[in-house]
mmCIF file of C-alpha atoms and ligand atoms in Angstrom:
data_model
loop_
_atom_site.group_PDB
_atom_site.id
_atom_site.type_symbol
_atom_site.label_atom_id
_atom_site.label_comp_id
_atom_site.label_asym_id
_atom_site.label_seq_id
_atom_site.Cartn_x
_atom_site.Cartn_y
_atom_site.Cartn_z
ATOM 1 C CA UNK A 2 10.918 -56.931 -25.316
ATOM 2 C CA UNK A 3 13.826 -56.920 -27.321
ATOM 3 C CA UNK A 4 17.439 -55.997 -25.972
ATOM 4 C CA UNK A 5 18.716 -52.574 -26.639
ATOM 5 C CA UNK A 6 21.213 -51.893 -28.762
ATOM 6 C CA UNK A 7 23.898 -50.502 -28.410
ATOM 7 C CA UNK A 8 27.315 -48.457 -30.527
ATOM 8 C CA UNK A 9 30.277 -47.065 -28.830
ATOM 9 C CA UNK A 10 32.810 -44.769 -30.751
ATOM 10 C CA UNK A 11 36.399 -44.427 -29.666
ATOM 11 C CA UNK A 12 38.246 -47.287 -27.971
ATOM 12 C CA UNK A 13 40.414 -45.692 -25.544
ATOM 13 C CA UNK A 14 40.258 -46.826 -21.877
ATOM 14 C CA UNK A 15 36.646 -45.348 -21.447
ATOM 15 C CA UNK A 16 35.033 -46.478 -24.270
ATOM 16 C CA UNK A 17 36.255 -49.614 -24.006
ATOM 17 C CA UNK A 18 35.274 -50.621 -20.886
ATOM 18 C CA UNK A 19 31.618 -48.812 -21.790
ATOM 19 C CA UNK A 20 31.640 -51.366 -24.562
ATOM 20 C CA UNK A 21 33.386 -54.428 -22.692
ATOM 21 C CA UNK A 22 31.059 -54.243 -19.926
ATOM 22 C CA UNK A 23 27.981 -53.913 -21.752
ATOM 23 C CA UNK A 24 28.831 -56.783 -23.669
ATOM 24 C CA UNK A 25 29.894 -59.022 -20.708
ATOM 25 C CA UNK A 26 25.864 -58.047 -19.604
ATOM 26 C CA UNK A 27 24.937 -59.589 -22.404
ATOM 27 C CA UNK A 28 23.899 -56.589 -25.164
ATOM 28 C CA UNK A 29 24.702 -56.349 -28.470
ATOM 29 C CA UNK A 30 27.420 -53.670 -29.278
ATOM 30 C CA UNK A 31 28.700 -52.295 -32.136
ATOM 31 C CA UNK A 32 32.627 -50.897 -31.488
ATOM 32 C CA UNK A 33 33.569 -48.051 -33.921
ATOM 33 C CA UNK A 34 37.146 -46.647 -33.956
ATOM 34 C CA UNK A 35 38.980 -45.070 -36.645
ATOM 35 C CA UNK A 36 42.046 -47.414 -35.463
ATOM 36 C CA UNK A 37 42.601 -51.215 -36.829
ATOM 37 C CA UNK A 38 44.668 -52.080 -34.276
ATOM 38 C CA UNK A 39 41.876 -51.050 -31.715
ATOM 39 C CA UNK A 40 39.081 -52.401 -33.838
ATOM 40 C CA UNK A 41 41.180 -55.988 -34.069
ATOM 41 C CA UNK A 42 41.466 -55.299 -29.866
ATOM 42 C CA UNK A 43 37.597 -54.985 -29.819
ATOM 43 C CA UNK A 44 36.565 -57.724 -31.756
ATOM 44 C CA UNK A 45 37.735 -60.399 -29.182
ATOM 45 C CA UNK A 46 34.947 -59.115 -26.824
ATOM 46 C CA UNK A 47 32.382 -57.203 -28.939
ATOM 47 C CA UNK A 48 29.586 -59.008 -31.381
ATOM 48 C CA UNK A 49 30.698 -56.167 -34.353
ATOM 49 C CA UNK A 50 33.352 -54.138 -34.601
ATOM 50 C CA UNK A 51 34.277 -51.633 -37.379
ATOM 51 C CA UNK A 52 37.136 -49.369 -38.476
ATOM 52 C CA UNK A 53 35.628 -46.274 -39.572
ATOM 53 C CA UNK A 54 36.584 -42.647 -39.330
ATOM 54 C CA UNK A 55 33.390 -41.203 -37.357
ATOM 55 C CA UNK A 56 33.640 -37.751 -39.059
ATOM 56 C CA UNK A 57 32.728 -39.447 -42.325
ATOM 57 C CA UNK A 58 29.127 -38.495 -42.243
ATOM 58 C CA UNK A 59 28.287 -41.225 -45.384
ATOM 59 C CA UNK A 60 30.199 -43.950 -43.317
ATOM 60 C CA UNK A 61 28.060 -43.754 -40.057
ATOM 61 C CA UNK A 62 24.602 -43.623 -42.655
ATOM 62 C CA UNK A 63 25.839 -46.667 -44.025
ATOM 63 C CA UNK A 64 26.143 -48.190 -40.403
ATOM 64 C CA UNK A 65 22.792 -47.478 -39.883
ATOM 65 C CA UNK A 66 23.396 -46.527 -36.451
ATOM 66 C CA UNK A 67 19.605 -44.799 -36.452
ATOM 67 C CA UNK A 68 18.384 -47.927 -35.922
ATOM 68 C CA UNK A 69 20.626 -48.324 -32.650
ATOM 69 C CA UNK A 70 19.006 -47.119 -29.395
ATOM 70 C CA UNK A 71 22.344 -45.603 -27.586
ATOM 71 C CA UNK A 72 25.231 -44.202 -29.206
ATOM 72 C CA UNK A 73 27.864 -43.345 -26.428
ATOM 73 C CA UNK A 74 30.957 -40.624 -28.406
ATOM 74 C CA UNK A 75 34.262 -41.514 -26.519
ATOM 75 C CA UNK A 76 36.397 -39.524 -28.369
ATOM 76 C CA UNK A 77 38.093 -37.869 -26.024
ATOM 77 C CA UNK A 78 41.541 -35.189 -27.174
ATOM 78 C CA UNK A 79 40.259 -35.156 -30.572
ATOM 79 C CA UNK A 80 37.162 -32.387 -29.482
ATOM 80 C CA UNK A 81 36.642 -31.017 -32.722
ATOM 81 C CA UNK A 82 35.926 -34.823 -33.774
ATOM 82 C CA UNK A 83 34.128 -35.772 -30.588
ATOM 83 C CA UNK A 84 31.948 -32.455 -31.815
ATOM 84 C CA UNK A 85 31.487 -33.447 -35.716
ATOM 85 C CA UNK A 86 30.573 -36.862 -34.915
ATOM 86 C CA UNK A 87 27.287 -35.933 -32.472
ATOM 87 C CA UNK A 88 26.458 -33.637 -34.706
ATOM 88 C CA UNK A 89 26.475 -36.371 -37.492
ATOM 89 C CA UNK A 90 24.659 -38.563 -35.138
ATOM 90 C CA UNK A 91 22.131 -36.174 -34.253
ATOM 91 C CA UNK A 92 20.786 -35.628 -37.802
ATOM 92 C CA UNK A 93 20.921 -39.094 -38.303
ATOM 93 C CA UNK A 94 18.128 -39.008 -35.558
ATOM 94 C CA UNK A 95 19.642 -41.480 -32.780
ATOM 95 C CA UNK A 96 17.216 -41.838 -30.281
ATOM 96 C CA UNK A 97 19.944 -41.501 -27.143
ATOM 97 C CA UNK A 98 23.202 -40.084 -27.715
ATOM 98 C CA UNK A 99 25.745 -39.733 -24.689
ATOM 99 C CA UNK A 100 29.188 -37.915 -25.341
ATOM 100 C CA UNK A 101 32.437 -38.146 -23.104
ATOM 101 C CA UNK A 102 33.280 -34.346 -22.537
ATOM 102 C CA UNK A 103 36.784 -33.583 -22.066
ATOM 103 C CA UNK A 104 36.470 -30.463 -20.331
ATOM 104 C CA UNK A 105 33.464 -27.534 -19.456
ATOM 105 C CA UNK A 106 33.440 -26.161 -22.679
ATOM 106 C CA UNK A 107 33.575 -29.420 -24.670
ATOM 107 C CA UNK A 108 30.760 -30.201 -22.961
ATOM 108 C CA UNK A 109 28.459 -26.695 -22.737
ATOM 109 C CA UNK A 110 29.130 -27.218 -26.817
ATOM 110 C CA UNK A 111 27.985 -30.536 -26.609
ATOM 111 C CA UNK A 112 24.410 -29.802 -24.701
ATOM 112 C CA UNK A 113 24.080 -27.182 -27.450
ATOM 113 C CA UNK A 114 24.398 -29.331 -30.199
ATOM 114 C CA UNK A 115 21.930 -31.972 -28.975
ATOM 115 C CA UNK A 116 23.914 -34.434 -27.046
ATOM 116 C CA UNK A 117 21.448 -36.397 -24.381
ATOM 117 C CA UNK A 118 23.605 -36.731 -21.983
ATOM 118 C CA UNK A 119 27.725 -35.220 -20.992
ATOM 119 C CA UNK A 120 29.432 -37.380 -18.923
ATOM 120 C CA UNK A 121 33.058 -36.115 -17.601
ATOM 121 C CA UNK A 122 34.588 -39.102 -16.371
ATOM 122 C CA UNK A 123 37.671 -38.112 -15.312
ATOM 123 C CA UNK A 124 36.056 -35.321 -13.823
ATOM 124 C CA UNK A 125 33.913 -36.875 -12.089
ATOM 125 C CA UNK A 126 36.167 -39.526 -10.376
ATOM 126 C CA UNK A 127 38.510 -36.681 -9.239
ATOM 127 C CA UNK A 128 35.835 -35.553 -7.249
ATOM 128 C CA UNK A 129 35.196 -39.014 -5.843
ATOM 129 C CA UNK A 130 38.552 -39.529 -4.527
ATOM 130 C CA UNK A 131 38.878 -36.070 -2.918
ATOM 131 C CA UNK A 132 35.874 -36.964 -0.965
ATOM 132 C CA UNK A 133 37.025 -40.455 0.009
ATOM 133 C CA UNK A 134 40.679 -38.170 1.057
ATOM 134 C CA UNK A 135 38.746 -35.903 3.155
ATOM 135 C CA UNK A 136 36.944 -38.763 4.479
ATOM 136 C CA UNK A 137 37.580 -42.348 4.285
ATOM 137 C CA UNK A 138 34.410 -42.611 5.775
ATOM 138 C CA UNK A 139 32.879 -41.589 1.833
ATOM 139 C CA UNK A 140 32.833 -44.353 0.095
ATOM 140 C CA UNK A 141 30.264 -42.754 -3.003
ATOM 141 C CA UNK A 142 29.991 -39.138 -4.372
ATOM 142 C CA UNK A 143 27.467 -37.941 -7.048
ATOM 143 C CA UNK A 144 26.525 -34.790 -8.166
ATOM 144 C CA UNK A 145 22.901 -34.387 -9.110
ATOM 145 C CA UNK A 146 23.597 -31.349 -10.868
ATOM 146 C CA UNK A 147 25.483 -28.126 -10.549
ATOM 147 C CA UNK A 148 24.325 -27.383 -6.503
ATOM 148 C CA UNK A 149 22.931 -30.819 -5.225
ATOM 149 C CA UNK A 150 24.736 -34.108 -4.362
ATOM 150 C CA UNK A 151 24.351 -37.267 -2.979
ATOM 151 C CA UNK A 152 27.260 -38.586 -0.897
ATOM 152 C CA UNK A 153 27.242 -42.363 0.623
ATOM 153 C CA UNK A 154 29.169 -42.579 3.929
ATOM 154 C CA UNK A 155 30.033 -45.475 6.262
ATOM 155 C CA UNK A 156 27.972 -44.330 9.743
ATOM 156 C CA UNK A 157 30.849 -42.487 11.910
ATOM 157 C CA UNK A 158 31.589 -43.792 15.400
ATOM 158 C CA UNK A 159 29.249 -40.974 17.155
ATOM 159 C CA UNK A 160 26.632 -42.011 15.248
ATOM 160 C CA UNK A 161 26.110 -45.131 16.348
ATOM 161 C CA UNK A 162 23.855 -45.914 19.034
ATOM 162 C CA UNK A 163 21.929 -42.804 18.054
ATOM 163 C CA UNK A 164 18.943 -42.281 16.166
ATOM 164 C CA UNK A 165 18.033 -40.279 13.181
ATOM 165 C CA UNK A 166 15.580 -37.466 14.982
ATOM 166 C CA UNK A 167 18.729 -37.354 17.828
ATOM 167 C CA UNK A 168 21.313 -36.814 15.009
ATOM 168 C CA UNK A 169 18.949 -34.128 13.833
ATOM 169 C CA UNK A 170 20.918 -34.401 10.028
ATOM 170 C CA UNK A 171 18.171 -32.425 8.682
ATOM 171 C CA UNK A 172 18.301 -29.019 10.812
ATOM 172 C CA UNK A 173 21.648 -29.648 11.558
ATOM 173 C CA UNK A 174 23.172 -29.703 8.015
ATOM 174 C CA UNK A 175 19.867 -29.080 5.531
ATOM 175 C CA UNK A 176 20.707 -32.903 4.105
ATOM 176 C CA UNK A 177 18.332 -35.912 4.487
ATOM 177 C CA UNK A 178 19.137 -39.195 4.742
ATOM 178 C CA UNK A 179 17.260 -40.888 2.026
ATOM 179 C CA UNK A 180 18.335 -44.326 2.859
ATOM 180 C CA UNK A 181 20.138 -46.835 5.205
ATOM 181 C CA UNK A 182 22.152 -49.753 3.873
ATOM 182 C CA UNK A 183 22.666 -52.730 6.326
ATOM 183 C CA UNK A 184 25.155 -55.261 4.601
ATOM 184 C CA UNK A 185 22.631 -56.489 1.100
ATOM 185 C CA UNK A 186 19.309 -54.353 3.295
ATOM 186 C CA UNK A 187 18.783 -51.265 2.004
ATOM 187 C CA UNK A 188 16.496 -49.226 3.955
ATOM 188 C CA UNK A 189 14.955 -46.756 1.718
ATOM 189 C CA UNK A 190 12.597 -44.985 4.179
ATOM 190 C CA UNK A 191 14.399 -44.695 7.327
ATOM 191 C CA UNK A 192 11.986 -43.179 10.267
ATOM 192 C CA UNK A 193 13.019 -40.701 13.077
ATOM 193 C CA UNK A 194 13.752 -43.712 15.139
ATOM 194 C CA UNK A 195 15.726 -45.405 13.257
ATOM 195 C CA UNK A 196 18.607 -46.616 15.239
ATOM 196 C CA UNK A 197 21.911 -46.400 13.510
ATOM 197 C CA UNK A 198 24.456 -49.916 14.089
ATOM 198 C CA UNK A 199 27.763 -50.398 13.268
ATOM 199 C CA UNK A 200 29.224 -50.585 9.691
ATOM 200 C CA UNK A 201 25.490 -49.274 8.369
ATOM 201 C CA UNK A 202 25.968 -46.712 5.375
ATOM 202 C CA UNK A 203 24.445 -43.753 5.491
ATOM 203 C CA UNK A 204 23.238 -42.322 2.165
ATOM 204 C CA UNK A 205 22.301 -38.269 2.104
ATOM 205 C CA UNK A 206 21.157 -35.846 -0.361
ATOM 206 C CA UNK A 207 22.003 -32.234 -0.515
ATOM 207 C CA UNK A 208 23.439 -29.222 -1.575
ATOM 208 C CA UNK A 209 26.562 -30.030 -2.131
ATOM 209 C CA UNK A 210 27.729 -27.007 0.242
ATOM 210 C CA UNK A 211 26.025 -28.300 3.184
ATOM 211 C CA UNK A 212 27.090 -31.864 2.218
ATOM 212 C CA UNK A 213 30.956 -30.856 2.344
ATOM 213 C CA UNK A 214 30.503 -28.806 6.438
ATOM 214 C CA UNK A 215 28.528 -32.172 7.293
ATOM 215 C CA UNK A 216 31.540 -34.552 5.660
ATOM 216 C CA UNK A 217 33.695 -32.534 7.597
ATOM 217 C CA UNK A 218 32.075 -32.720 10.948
ATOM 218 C CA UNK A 219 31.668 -36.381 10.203
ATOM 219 C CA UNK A 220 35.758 -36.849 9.027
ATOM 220 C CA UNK A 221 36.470 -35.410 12.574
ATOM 221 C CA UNK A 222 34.486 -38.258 13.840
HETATM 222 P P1 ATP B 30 40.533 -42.378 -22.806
HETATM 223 O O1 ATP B 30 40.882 -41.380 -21.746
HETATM 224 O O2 ATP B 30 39.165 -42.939 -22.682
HETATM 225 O O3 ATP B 30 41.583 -43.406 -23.065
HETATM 226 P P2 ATP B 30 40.810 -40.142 -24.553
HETATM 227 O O4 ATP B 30 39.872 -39.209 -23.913
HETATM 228 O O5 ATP B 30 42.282 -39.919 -24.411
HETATM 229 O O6 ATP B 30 40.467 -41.629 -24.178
HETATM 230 P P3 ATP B 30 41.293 -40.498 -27.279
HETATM 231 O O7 ATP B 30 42.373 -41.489 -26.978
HETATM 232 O O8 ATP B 30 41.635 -39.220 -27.901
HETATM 233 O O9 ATP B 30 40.405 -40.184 -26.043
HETATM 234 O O10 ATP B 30 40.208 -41.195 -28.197
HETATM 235 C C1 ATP B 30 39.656 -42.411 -27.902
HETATM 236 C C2 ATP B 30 39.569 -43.246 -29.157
HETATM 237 O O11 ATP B 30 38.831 -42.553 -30.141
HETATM 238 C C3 ATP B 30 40.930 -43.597 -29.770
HETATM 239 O O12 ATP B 30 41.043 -45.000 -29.836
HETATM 240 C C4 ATP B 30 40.862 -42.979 -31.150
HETATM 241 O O13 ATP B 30 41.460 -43.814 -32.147
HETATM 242 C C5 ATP B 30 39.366 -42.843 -31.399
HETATM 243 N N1 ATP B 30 39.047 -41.793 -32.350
HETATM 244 C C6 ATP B 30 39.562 -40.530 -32.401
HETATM 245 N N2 ATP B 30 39.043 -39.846 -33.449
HETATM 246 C C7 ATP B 30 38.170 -40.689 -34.061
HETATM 247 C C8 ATP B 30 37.317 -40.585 -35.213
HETATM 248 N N3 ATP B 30 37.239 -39.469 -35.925
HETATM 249 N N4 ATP B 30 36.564 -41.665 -35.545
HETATM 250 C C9 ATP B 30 36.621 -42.802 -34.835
HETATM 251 N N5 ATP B 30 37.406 -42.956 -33.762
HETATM 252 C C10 ATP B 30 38.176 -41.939 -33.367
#
């Protein structure tokens, strides 16, 4: 099967290190960015790179960037560009288009217009680090969606020793624990007697109310 392609529009920290990493795995990617100097940047670690304003609907045609099977918009403070540009993309029919919102709206406007997927990065990892403040013991937090969550903790000291059906997580909080990693082990169907150890993660899915009373009971200890 052949490797999927991929474009990235807007070098700034995000979409850079979208594209750089992508690229260091070994996929093809096209960097777009209305900027030389950030196109010249680009070019030392991307297979193509182009300087092209991504409003100019003619410009991305000529790209063919149809033919591409992710497009990720990282335009970021420039919203009503970020906007034009997936609407451009979507009418040029790109099978998987993913656009950086910059805030709520951005991205409600975005969903409308067709965008695949919204990510909020900044967003997103200022909810990670209030979670690891709370709780150094959180080491991962994702939201599913707007009420569910899945959080990845190191096992708190009164945890260990005990087993799942004694912890009770499920009547106790509403959350499951979906899996148990052990160092590189992942156990991805932990049973009632599952005995947590030292330094296991726990990893639980929830809503993310109940999630935040049992990351609190859990900070305390
Ligand atoms: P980050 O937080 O990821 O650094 P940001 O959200 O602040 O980025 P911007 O810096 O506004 O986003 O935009 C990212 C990049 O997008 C910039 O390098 C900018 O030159 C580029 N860009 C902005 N408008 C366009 C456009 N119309 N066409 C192509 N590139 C654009």
């Amino acid at each position: 099967m052949a490797k999927k392609q991929y474009a990235v529009i807007g070098m700034g920290r995000f979409g850079s290190s979208v594209a750089q990493e992508l690229s260091d795995l070994g996929f093809e990617v096209l960097a777009i960015d209305v900027s030389e100097q950030k196109i010249q940047e680009a070019s030392n670690w991307v297979t193509h790179a182009v300087a092209v304003d991504s409003t100019d609907e003619e410009a991305l045609r000529s790209l063919g960037l149809r033919n591409f099977d992710v497009v990720v918009v990282a335009i970021g403070e420039d919203i009503q560009a970020s906007i034009l540009t997936t609407l451009i993309l979507k009418e040029l029919g790109v099978p998987e288009l993913i656009v950086k919102a910059q805030n709520e709206l951005h991205g409600k406007v975005l969903n409308k217009i067709g965008a695949d997927k919204v990510v909020f990065p900044e967003r997103d990892m200022g909810l990670r680090v209030a979670h690891h403040l709370i709780s150094p013991n959180i080491l991962e937090y994702i939201e599913l969606s707007n009420d569910y969550s899945i959080v990845e903790m190191k096992a708190p000291d009164f945890t260990i020793g005990r087993n799942l059906m004694q912890l009770d997580i499920r009547a106790r909080f509403k959350c499951n624990v979906l899996a148990i990693k052990k160092g590189t082990e992942m156990n991805i169907a932990p049973s009632a007697e599952n005995v947590i150890q030292e330094d296991d993660v726990l990893v639980i899915v929830g809503k993310t109310e109940d999630l935040s009373e049992l990351e609190l009971v859990y900070a305390e200890g």
